[in-house]
mmCIF file of C-alpha atoms and ligand atoms in Angstrom:
data_model
loop_
_atom_site.group_PDB
_atom_site.id
_atom_site.type_symbol
_atom_site.label_atom_id
_atom_site.label_comp_id
_atom_site.label_asym_id
_atom_site.label_seq_id
_atom_site.Cartn_x
_atom_site.Cartn_y
_atom_site.Cartn_z
ATOM 1 C CA UNK A 9 40.088 3.449 -22.194
ATOM 2 C CA UNK A 10 40.265 2.526 -18.612
ATOM 3 C CA UNK A 11 41.950 5.263 -15.837
ATOM 4 C CA UNK A 12 42.544 4.767 -12.737
ATOM 5 C CA UNK A 13 42.503 7.724 -10.521
ATOM 6 C CA UNK A 14 43.859 7.515 -7.104
ATOM 7 C CA UNK A 15 42.774 10.817 -5.194
ATOM 8 C CA UNK A 16 39.950 10.969 -7.664
ATOM 9 C CA UNK A 17 37.503 12.782 -5.499
ATOM 10 C CA UNK A 18 39.740 15.487 -4.140
ATOM 11 C CA UNK A 19 40.133 18.730 -6.029
ATOM 12 C CA UNK A 20 42.229 18.278 -9.629
ATOM 13 C CA UNK A 21 41.300 14.630 -8.625
ATOM 14 C CA UNK A 22 37.431 14.789 -9.500
ATOM 15 C CA UNK A 23 38.030 17.194 -12.195
ATOM 16 C CA UNK A 24 40.008 14.374 -14.163
ATOM 17 C CA UNK A 25 37.479 11.985 -13.423
ATOM 18 C CA UNK A 26 34.774 14.544 -15.082
ATOM 19 C CA UNK A 27 37.512 15.132 -18.173
ATOM 20 C CA UNK A 28 37.286 11.065 -18.627
ATOM 21 C CA UNK A 29 33.919 9.750 -18.259
ATOM 22 C CA UNK A 30 32.588 12.758 -20.764
ATOM 23 C CA UNK A 31 35.392 11.753 -23.372
ATOM 24 C CA UNK A 32 33.746 7.526 -22.788
ATOM 25 C CA UNK A 33 36.294 6.349 -20.440
ATOM 26 C CA UNK A 34 35.757 3.951 -17.827
ATOM 27 C CA UNK A 35 37.237 4.995 -14.464
ATOM 28 C CA UNK A 36 38.252 3.767 -11.381
ATOM 29 C CA UNK A 37 38.917 5.691 -8.147
ATOM 30 C CA UNK A 38 40.512 5.335 -5.113
ATOM 31 C CA UNK A 39 40.160 7.676 -2.551
ATOM 32 C CA UNK A 40 39.930 6.708 1.205
ATOM 33 C CA UNK A 41 38.898 10.348 1.955
ATOM 34 C CA UNK A 42 41.222 11.796 3.744
ATOM 35 C CA UNK A 43 40.905 15.233 2.406
ATOM 36 C CA UNK A 44 38.333 14.537 -0.108
ATOM 37 C CA UNK A 45 34.641 14.542 -0.435
ATOM 38 C CA UNK A 46 32.073 11.704 -2.372
ATOM 39 C CA UNK A 47 30.385 14.521 -3.416
ATOM 40 C CA UNK A 48 33.310 15.877 -5.659
ATOM 41 C CA UNK A 49 32.052 12.629 -7.893
ATOM 42 C CA UNK A 50 28.714 12.977 -6.759
ATOM 43 C CA UNK A 51 27.577 13.559 -10.278
ATOM 44 C CA UNK A 52 28.340 10.506 -11.860
ATOM 45 C CA UNK A 53 26.931 8.071 -9.452
ATOM 46 C CA UNK A 54 24.780 6.598 -11.735
ATOM 47 C CA UNK A 55 26.899 6.248 -14.397
ATOM 48 C CA UNK A 56 28.370 2.635 -14.954
ATOM 49 C CA UNK A 57 31.775 3.406 -16.209
ATOM 50 C CA UNK A 58 32.758 5.020 -12.679
ATOM 51 C CA UNK A 59 33.845 2.833 -10.111
ATOM 52 C CA UNK A 60 34.802 4.312 -6.548
ATOM 53 C CA UNK A 61 36.854 2.215 -4.290
ATOM 54 C CA UNK A 62 36.955 3.987 -0.871
ATOM 55 C CA UNK A 63 40.215 2.597 0.459
ATOM 56 C CA UNK A 64 43.368 4.236 1.271
ATOM 57 C CA UNK A 65 46.179 3.577 -1.735
ATOM 58 C CA UNK A 66 49.091 2.106 1.097
ATOM 59 C CA UNK A 67 46.843 -0.281 1.075
ATOM 60 C CA UNK A 68 46.020 -2.030 -2.631
ATOM 61 C CA UNK A 69 48.249 -4.293 -4.688
ATOM 62 C CA UNK A 70 45.715 -5.724 -6.135
ATOM 63 C CA UNK A 71 42.819 -3.740 -8.653
ATOM 64 C CA UNK A 72 40.355 -6.186 -11.157
ATOM 65 C CA UNK A 73 40.824 -5.662 -14.741
ATOM 66 C CA UNK A 74 42.953 -4.004 -17.484
ATOM 67 C CA UNK A 75 44.316 -0.754 -16.710
ATOM 68 C CA UNK A 76 45.826 1.484 -18.936
ATOM 69 C CA UNK A 77 46.458 4.583 -17.225
ATOM 70 C CA UNK A 78 47.366 5.503 -13.393
ATOM 71 C CA UNK A 79 47.391 9.036 -12.861
ATOM 72 C CA UNK A 80 48.649 9.013 -8.845
ATOM 73 C CA UNK A 81 46.956 11.922 -7.495
ATOM 74 C CA UNK A 82 46.346 11.130 -3.831
ATOM 75 C CA UNK A 83 47.829 13.175 -1.749
ATOM 76 C CA UNK A 84 47.221 15.456 1.150
ATOM 77 C CA UNK A 85 47.662 18.824 -0.782
ATOM 78 C CA UNK A 86 47.270 21.920 1.647
ATOM 79 C CA UNK A 87 50.201 22.643 4.044
ATOM 80 C CA UNK A 88 46.964 22.918 6.442
ATOM 81 C CA UNK A 89 46.386 19.604 5.434
ATOM 82 C CA UNK A 90 49.513 17.809 4.873
ATOM 83 C CA UNK A 91 50.690 19.451 8.154
ATOM 84 C CA UNK A 92 47.974 17.921 9.957
ATOM 85 C CA UNK A 93 48.736 14.704 8.493
ATOM 86 C CA UNK A 94 52.478 14.214 8.349
ATOM 87 C CA UNK A 95 52.517 10.495 8.685
ATOM 88 C CA UNK A 96 49.784 9.787 6.188
ATOM 89 C CA UNK A 97 51.564 11.885 3.908
ATOM 90 C CA UNK A 98 55.132 10.578 3.618
ATOM 91 C CA UNK A 99 53.546 7.123 3.732
ATOM 92 C CA UNK A 100 50.743 8.018 0.667
ATOM 93 C CA UNK A 101 53.787 9.179 -1.273
ATOM 94 C CA UNK A 102 56.419 6.610 -0.719
ATOM 95 C CA UNK A 103 54.122 3.469 0.419
ATOM 96 C CA UNK A 104 50.959 4.924 -1.892
ATOM 97 C CA UNK A 105 53.383 5.595 -4.855
ATOM 98 C CA UNK A 106 55.316 2.061 -4.860
ATOM 99 C CA UNK A 107 51.866 0.326 -4.737
ATOM 100 C CA UNK A 108 50.656 1.988 -7.701
ATOM 101 C CA UNK A 109 53.844 1.764 -9.548
ATOM 102 C CA UNK A 110 53.867 -1.369 -9.126
ATOM 103 C CA UNK A 111 50.232 -2.124 -10.714
ATOM 104 C CA UNK A 112 51.179 -0.325 -13.492
ATOM 105 C CA UNK A 113 54.031 -2.612 -13.791
ATOM 106 C CA UNK A 114 51.855 -5.612 -13.653
ATOM 107 C CA UNK A 115 49.065 -4.133 -15.430
ATOM 108 C CA UNK A 116 51.421 -2.523 -18.336
ATOM 109 C CA UNK A 117 49.862 0.842 -18.403
ATOM 110 C CA UNK A 118 51.287 4.004 -18.268
ATOM 111 C CA UNK A 119 52.074 5.977 -14.610
ATOM 112 C CA UNK A 120 51.260 9.484 -14.228
ATOM 113 C CA UNK A 121 52.968 10.849 -10.914
ATOM 114 C CA UNK A 122 51.139 14.501 -10.002
ATOM 115 C CA UNK A 123 54.496 16.387 -8.302
ATOM 116 C CA UNK A 124 54.748 20.154 -7.225
ATOM 117 C CA UNK A 125 56.473 23.368 -7.452
ATOM 118 C CA UNK A 126 57.045 22.808 -3.790
ATOM 119 C CA UNK A 127 59.917 19.990 -4.998
ATOM 120 C CA UNK A 128 61.689 23.438 -5.115
ATOM 121 C CA UNK A 129 61.436 24.570 -1.725
ATOM 122 C CA UNK A 130 61.466 28.427 -1.240
ATOM 123 C CA UNK A 131 63.312 28.744 -4.386
ATOM 124 C CA UNK A 132 66.609 30.944 -5.397
ATOM 125 C CA UNK A 133 65.888 30.534 -9.190
ATOM 126 C CA UNK A 134 63.598 32.548 -10.580
ATOM 127 C CA UNK A 135 61.083 31.893 -12.062
ATOM 128 C CA UNK A 136 61.711 27.556 -12.067
ATOM 129 C CA UNK A 137 62.980 25.575 -14.441
ATOM 130 C CA UNK A 138 62.621 21.725 -13.793
ATOM 131 C CA UNK A 139 66.388 21.044 -14.123
ATOM 132 C CA UNK A 140 66.718 23.297 -10.770
ATOM 133 C CA UNK A 141 67.518 21.133 -7.529
ATOM 134 C CA UNK A 142 65.254 23.230 -5.321
ATOM 135 C CA UNK A 143 66.279 24.627 -1.717
ATOM 136 C CA UNK A 144 64.398 22.307 0.864
ATOM 137 C CA UNK A 145 64.460 22.650 4.383
ATOM 138 C CA UNK A 146 63.776 18.910 5.078
ATOM 139 C CA UNK A 147 63.782 19.974 9.086
ATOM 140 C CA UNK A 148 60.844 21.870 8.521
ATOM 141 C CA UNK A 149 57.180 20.826 8.748
ATOM 142 C CA UNK A 150 56.685 21.452 5.716
ATOM 143 C CA UNK A 151 58.927 18.810 4.618
ATOM 144 C CA UNK A 152 57.135 16.262 4.814
ATOM 145 C CA UNK A 153 55.017 17.344 1.674
ATOM 146 C CA UNK A 154 58.132 18.863 -0.299
ATOM 147 C CA UNK A 155 60.476 15.757 0.418
ATOM 148 C CA UNK A 156 57.485 12.840 0.035
ATOM 149 C CA UNK A 157 57.007 14.232 -3.471
ATOM 150 C CA UNK A 158 60.884 13.975 -4.501
ATOM 151 C CA UNK A 159 60.716 10.721 -3.214
ATOM 152 C CA UNK A 160 57.927 9.867 -5.320
ATOM 153 C CA UNK A 161 59.783 10.908 -8.246
ATOM 154 C CA UNK A 162 62.957 9.477 -7.818
ATOM 155 C CA UNK A 163 61.468 6.411 -7.225
ATOM 156 C CA UNK A 164 58.921 7.230 -10.270
ATOM 157 C CA UNK A 165 62.419 7.531 -12.698
ATOM 158 C CA UNK A 166 63.746 4.555 -10.685
ATOM 159 C CA UNK A 167 60.741 2.531 -12.013
ATOM 160 C CA UNK A 168 61.341 3.877 -15.747
ATOM 161 C CA UNK A 169 65.223 3.094 -15.809
ATOM 162 C CA UNK A 170 64.979 -0.462 -14.074
ATOM 163 C CA UNK A 171 61.337 -1.357 -15.884
ATOM 164 C CA UNK A 172 61.371 1.093 -19.096
ATOM 165 C CA UNK A 173 57.792 1.673 -17.732
ATOM 166 C CA UNK A 174 55.984 4.384 -18.991
ATOM 167 C CA UNK A 175 55.694 7.364 -16.519
ATOM 168 C CA UNK A 176 54.798 10.965 -16.403
ATOM 169 C CA UNK A 177 55.944 13.471 -13.683
ATOM 170 C CA UNK A 178 53.978 16.874 -13.876
ATOM 171 C CA UNK A 179 55.420 19.302 -11.476
ATOM 172 C CA UNK A 180 51.702 21.176 -10.362
ATOM 173 C CA UNK A 181 51.830 24.972 -9.238
ATOM 174 C CA UNK A 182 48.902 26.571 -7.652
ATOM 175 C CA UNK A 183 46.158 25.593 -9.106
ATOM 176 C CA UNK A 184 42.541 26.783 -8.279
ATOM 177 C CA UNK A 185 38.431 26.349 -9.391
ATOM 178 C CA UNK A 186 35.580 24.910 -8.006
ATOM 179 C CA UNK A 187 35.490 21.660 -5.612
ATOM 180 C CA UNK A 188 38.399 23.831 -3.495
ATOM 181 C CA UNK A 189 37.599 23.689 0.114
ATOM 182 C CA UNK A 190 36.845 26.644 2.346
ATOM 183 C CA UNK A 191 39.131 25.425 5.430
ATOM 184 C CA UNK A 192 41.759 23.918 3.539
ATOM 185 C CA UNK A 193 43.736 26.950 4.224
ATOM 186 C CA UNK A 194 44.597 27.192 0.268
ATOM 187 C CA UNK A 195 44.535 31.462 -0.056
ATOM 188 C CA UNK A 196 42.017 31.526 -2.666
ATOM 189 C CA UNK A 197 39.415 29.567 -1.632
ATOM 190 C CA UNK A 198 40.165 31.113 1.957
ATOM 191 C CA UNK A 199 40.353 34.779 0.795
ATOM 192 C CA UNK A 200 37.025 34.135 -1.321
ATOM 193 C CA UNK A 201 35.084 32.384 1.956
ATOM 194 C CA UNK A 202 36.273 35.323 3.850
ATOM 195 C CA UNK A 203 35.184 37.952 1.766
ATOM 196 C CA UNK A 204 32.032 36.478 0.929
ATOM 197 C CA UNK A 205 31.437 37.085 4.749
ATOM 198 C CA UNK A 206 32.865 40.382 5.361
ATOM 199 C CA UNK A 207 35.547 39.116 7.182
ATOM 200 C CA UNK A 208 39.089 40.122 7.686
ATOM 201 C CA UNK A 209 41.531 37.970 4.548
ATOM 202 C CA UNK A 210 44.398 36.447 6.415
ATOM 203 C CA UNK A 211 47.942 37.318 5.400
ATOM 204 C CA UNK A 212 50.751 35.733 6.165
ATOM 205 C CA UNK A 213 53.652 37.955 6.543
ATOM 206 C CA UNK A 214 53.815 41.532 4.960
ATOM 207 C CA UNK A 215 52.304 39.735 1.560
ATOM 208 C CA UNK A 216 54.716 40.462 -0.332
ATOM 209 C CA UNK A 217 55.298 36.909 -1.719
ATOM 210 C CA UNK A 218 54.118 35.957 -4.654
ATOM 211 C CA UNK A 219 52.117 32.788 -6.307
ATOM 212 C CA UNK A 220 51.077 32.072 -9.965
ATOM 213 C CA UNK A 221 47.652 30.782 -9.841
ATOM 214 C CA UNK A 222 46.220 28.394 -12.829
ATOM 215 C CA UNK A 223 42.843 27.861 -12.865
ATOM 216 C CA UNK A 224 41.498 24.041 -13.566
ATOM 217 C CA UNK A 225 40.197 23.798 -16.944
ATOM 218 C CA UNK A 226 44.128 24.709 -18.289
ATOM 219 C CA UNK A 227 45.477 22.504 -15.418
ATOM 220 C CA UNK A 228 43.472 19.873 -16.601
ATOM 221 C CA UNK A 229 43.922 20.271 -20.231
ATOM 222 C CA UNK A 230 47.876 20.173 -19.475
ATOM 223 C CA UNK A 231 47.223 17.161 -17.180
ATOM 224 C CA UNK A 232 45.552 14.862 -19.535
ATOM 225 C CA UNK A 233 48.253 16.030 -22.640
ATOM 226 C CA UNK A 234 51.026 15.318 -20.660
ATOM 227 C CA UNK A 235 48.834 11.567 -19.902
ATOM 228 C CA UNK A 236 49.777 11.452 -24.177
ATOM 229 C CA UNK A 237 53.021 11.747 -24.922
ATOM 230 C CA UNK A 238 56.634 9.731 -24.167
ATOM 231 C CA UNK A 239 58.718 12.031 -21.551
ATOM 232 C CA UNK A 240 60.067 10.207 -18.612
ATOM 233 C CA UNK A 241 61.309 13.889 -16.959
ATOM 234 C CA UNK A 242 59.350 16.134 -14.858
ATOM 235 C CA UNK A 243 57.261 19.424 -16.303
ATOM 236 C CA UNK A 244 56.597 21.975 -14.899
ATOM 237 C CA UNK A 245 52.359 22.972 -14.893
ATOM 238 C CA UNK A 246 51.112 26.324 -14.311
ATOM 239 C CA UNK A 247 50.522 30.011 -15.283
ATOM 240 C CA UNK A 248 53.550 31.662 -15.236
ATOM 241 C CA UNK A 249 51.078 35.166 -14.629
ATOM 242 C CA UNK A 250 52.849 36.274 -11.182
ATOM 243 C CA UNK A 251 51.027 38.340 -8.248
ATOM 244 C CA UNK A 252 51.746 39.291 -5.125
ATOM 245 C CA UNK A 253 49.470 37.806 -1.900
ATOM 246 C CA UNK A 254 48.555 41.479 -1.475
ATOM 247 C CA UNK A 255 47.113 42.091 -5.194
ATOM 248 C CA UNK A 256 45.451 38.840 -5.239
ATOM 249 C CA UNK A 257 43.326 39.873 -1.777
ATOM 250 C CA UNK A 258 42.872 43.517 -3.702
ATOM 251 C CA UNK A 259 41.496 41.458 -6.846
ATOM 252 C CA UNK A 260 39.257 38.556 -4.918
ATOM 253 C CA UNK A 261 38.231 41.905 -2.520
ATOM 254 C CA UNK A 262 37.043 43.744 -5.729
ATOM 255 C CA UNK A 263 35.274 41.288 -7.229
ATOM 256 C CA UNK A 264 33.244 39.929 -4.562
ATOM 257 C CA UNK A 265 32.809 42.750 -3.961
ATOM 258 C CA UNK A 266 33.851 42.666 -0.416
ATOM 259 C CA UNK A 267 34.367 45.314 2.889
ATOM 260 C CA UNK A 268 36.869 43.358 4.401
ATOM 261 C CA UNK A 269 39.880 44.342 6.286
ATOM 262 C CA UNK A 270 43.479 42.477 6.354
ATOM 263 C CA UNK A 271 44.783 40.723 9.034
ATOM 264 C CA UNK A 272 48.094 40.567 8.874
ATOM 265 C CA UNK A 273 49.848 37.137 10.584
ATOM 266 C CA UNK A 274 53.004 35.472 11.760
ATOM 267 C CA UNK A 275 55.473 33.993 8.056
ATOM 268 C CA UNK A 276 54.835 30.213 8.218
ATOM 269 C CA UNK A 277 58.144 28.278 8.628
ATOM 270 C CA UNK A 278 59.851 28.122 5.134
ATOM 271 C CA UNK A 279 56.882 29.468 3.363
ATOM 272 C CA UNK A 280 58.318 30.473 -0.591
ATOM 273 C CA UNK A 281 58.757 33.979 -1.070
ATOM 274 C CA UNK A 282 58.300 33.466 -4.935
ATOM 275 C CA UNK A 283 56.683 31.326 -7.271
ATOM 276 C CA UNK A 284 56.687 30.891 -10.647
ATOM 277 C CA UNK A 285 56.884 28.394 -13.272
ATOM 278 C CA UNK A 286 59.057 28.266 -16.209
ATOM 279 C CA UNK A 287 56.565 26.578 -18.723
ATOM 280 C CA UNK A 288 58.852 26.387 -21.802
ATOM 281 C CA UNK A 289 58.844 22.799 -21.413
ATOM 282 C CA UNK A 290 55.350 22.255 -21.420
ATOM 283 C CA UNK A 291 54.458 24.813 -24.200
ATOM 284 C CA UNK A 292 57.218 22.908 -26.574
ATOM 285 C CA UNK A 293 55.948 18.885 -25.312
ATOM 286 C CA UNK A 294 52.658 19.157 -25.004
ATOM 287 C CA UNK A 295 52.203 22.439 -27.392
ATOM 288 C CA UNK A 296 50.071 23.812 -24.244
ATOM 289 C CA UNK A 297 49.478 27.264 -22.645
ATOM 290 C CA UNK A 298 47.366 28.519 -19.669
ATOM 291 C CA UNK A 299 43.908 30.288 -21.373
ATOM 292 C CA UNK A 300 42.308 31.408 -18.179
ATOM 293 C CA UNK A 301 43.175 34.759 -16.831
ATOM 294 C CA UNK A 302 43.413 34.989 -12.842
ATOM 295 C CA UNK A 303 40.241 37.543 -12.674
ATOM 296 C CA UNK A 304 38.777 35.578 -15.159
ATOM 297 C CA UNK A 305 38.933 32.215 -13.321
ATOM 298 C CA UNK A 306 38.170 34.049 -9.739
ATOM 299 C CA UNK A 307 34.939 34.262 -11.000
ATOM 300 C CA UNK A 308 33.740 31.992 -12.032
ATOM 301 C CA UNK A 309 34.597 30.445 -8.406
ATOM 302 C CA UNK A 310 33.502 33.017 -6.601
ATOM 303 C CA UNK A 311 30.278 32.690 -8.507
ATOM 304 C CA UNK A 312 30.485 29.202 -7.382
ATOM 305 C CA UNK A 313 31.279 29.857 -3.887
ATOM 306 C CA UNK A 314 28.371 32.137 -4.020
ATOM 307 C CA UNK A 315 25.778 29.154 -4.584
ATOM 308 C CA UNK A 316 27.421 26.962 -2.807
ATOM 309 C CA UNK A 317 26.133 29.658 0.570
HETATM 310 P P1 NAD B 420 43.133 16.932 -2.186
HETATM 311 O O1 NAD B 420 43.277 16.759 -0.961
HETATM 312 O O2 NAD B 420 41.641 17.603 -3.349
HETATM 313 O O3 NAD B 420 42.637 15.727 -2.729
HETATM 314 C C1 NAD B 420 43.520 14.750 -2.736
HETATM 315 C C2 NAD B 420 43.003 13.697 -3.151
HETATM 316 O O4 NAD B 420 43.690 12.412 -2.313
HETATM 317 C C3 NAD B 420 41.951 13.408 -1.675
HETATM 318 O O5 NAD B 420 40.811 13.114 -2.242
HETATM 319 C C4 NAD B 420 42.349 12.509 -0.768
HETATM 320 O O6 NAD B 420 41.295 12.252 0.164
HETATM 321 C C5 NAD B 420 43.380 11.446 -1.563
HETATM 322 N N1 NAD B 420 43.985 10.819 -0.607
HETATM 323 C C6 NAD B 420 44.640 11.453 0.033
HETATM 324 N N2 NAD B 420 45.611 10.319 0.591
HETATM 325 C C7 NAD B 420 45.462 9.146 0.124
HETATM 326 C C8 NAD B 420 45.951 8.056 0.334
HETATM 327 N N3 NAD B 420 46.267 7.678 1.300
HETATM 328 N N4 NAD B 420 44.799 6.831 -0.279
HETATM 329 C C9 NAD B 420 43.376 7.506 -1.390
HETATM 330 N N5 NAD B 420 43.303 8.598 -1.165
HETATM 331 C C10 NAD B 420 43.613 9.487 -0.759
HETATM 332 O O7 NAD B 420 44.173 17.975 -3.336
HETATM 333 P P2 NAD B 420 44.325 18.423 -4.762
HETATM 334 O O8 NAD B 420 44.287 20.021 -4.708
HETATM 335 O O9 NAD B 420 43.243 17.921 -5.588
HETATM 336 O O10 NAD B 420 45.554 17.616 -5.104
HETATM 337 C C11 NAD B 420 45.836 16.515 -5.817
HETATM 338 C C12 NAD B 420 47.046 16.065 -6.144
HETATM 339 O O11 NAD B 420 48.015 17.344 -6.601
HETATM 340 C C13 NAD B 420 48.165 15.955 -5.070
HETATM 341 O O12 NAD B 420 48.899 14.896 -5.224
HETATM 342 C C14 NAD B 420 49.292 17.522 -5.198
HETATM 343 O O13 NAD B 420 49.770 16.842 -4.443
HETATM 344 C C15 NAD B 420 48.873 17.302 -6.169
HETATM 345 N N6 NAD B 420 49.149 19.193 -6.374
HETATM 346 C C16 NAD B 420 47.976 20.140 -6.323
HETATM 347 C C17 NAD B 420 48.307 21.501 -6.649
HETATM 348 C C18 NAD B 420 47.015 22.315 -6.348
HETATM 349 O O14 NAD B 420 47.540 23.791 -6.271
HETATM 350 N N7 NAD B 420 45.673 21.878 -5.757
HETATM 351 C C19 NAD B 420 49.789 21.880 -6.598
HETATM 352 C C20 NAD B 420 50.513 20.807 -6.426
HETATM 353 C C21 NAD B 420 50.222 19.410 -6.341
#
């Protein structure tokens, strides 16, 4: 199989690259490295089955040769980065998604969109099921990401409805693992890197907001299974175990172990208060559920950050 992974030099994308190369597939990565790093796929540099194209997907209209599967993962993903790159985020979700859908149509390839739990905004329904329309403030600075992904979902579904293109849409909930970078503002890498230096852990608001965290190997399992089935509607992927941010901070401190204190900061605009996926659809359609608990996954990531220092 020949798989095209946009955003393949990013955190999730690079783990997908590992998966398909391990299986013996050919992989093409298109990434402009706006938030990703070439070193994430550096271990495959001598592998003839990997082709790396350093380019903005908004400028890609042609790829040589056949393509069987397109995984469209290119997009700044942390609130810090998508607010730093608001126009780029909206462009990659609109022009970039359009280009990759057109390519899928021309190549007769399957197209899988990396969507997000952020399509639910600050949810009024808990846990979130796929049929919930969400509560997004389109005027908030976070909307570049939320609305960009919502548009990309609608565009993807339109290709299914108009051209009968084989599509999939996965709504990914918070995922963590090796290769996240400490400066991207996401809570797990930021807690771990500060805790290892015994520096204060930044807690936004009072830390009572909840999140659900999925370890990367579970997520790669789910995404690659979703790429194999014929199901065009959105599907939640994530780990439903729910933790408050303060609980997460306590666990990271204990596992490091660390003397860090907490630094309470103002809650950002439209920060979701609760976040927990209903994954019954993924369980039924993929025969999948996450296996790695939070402490087990955090231990691996802490070890990785420690080695990287
Ligand atoms: P990441 O920032 O590590 O990876 C994104 C990659 O896309 C980067 O390598 C970046 O350089 C590349 N990119 C961005 N714009 C591009 C463009 N115009 N052209 C080419 N490449 C471009 O983020 P991630 O956590 O790996 O997220 C990957 C995907 O998964 C994103 O689409 C994100 O929205 C989605 N997602 C991730 C999570 C999570 O918890 N990690 C949750 C929900 C959704």
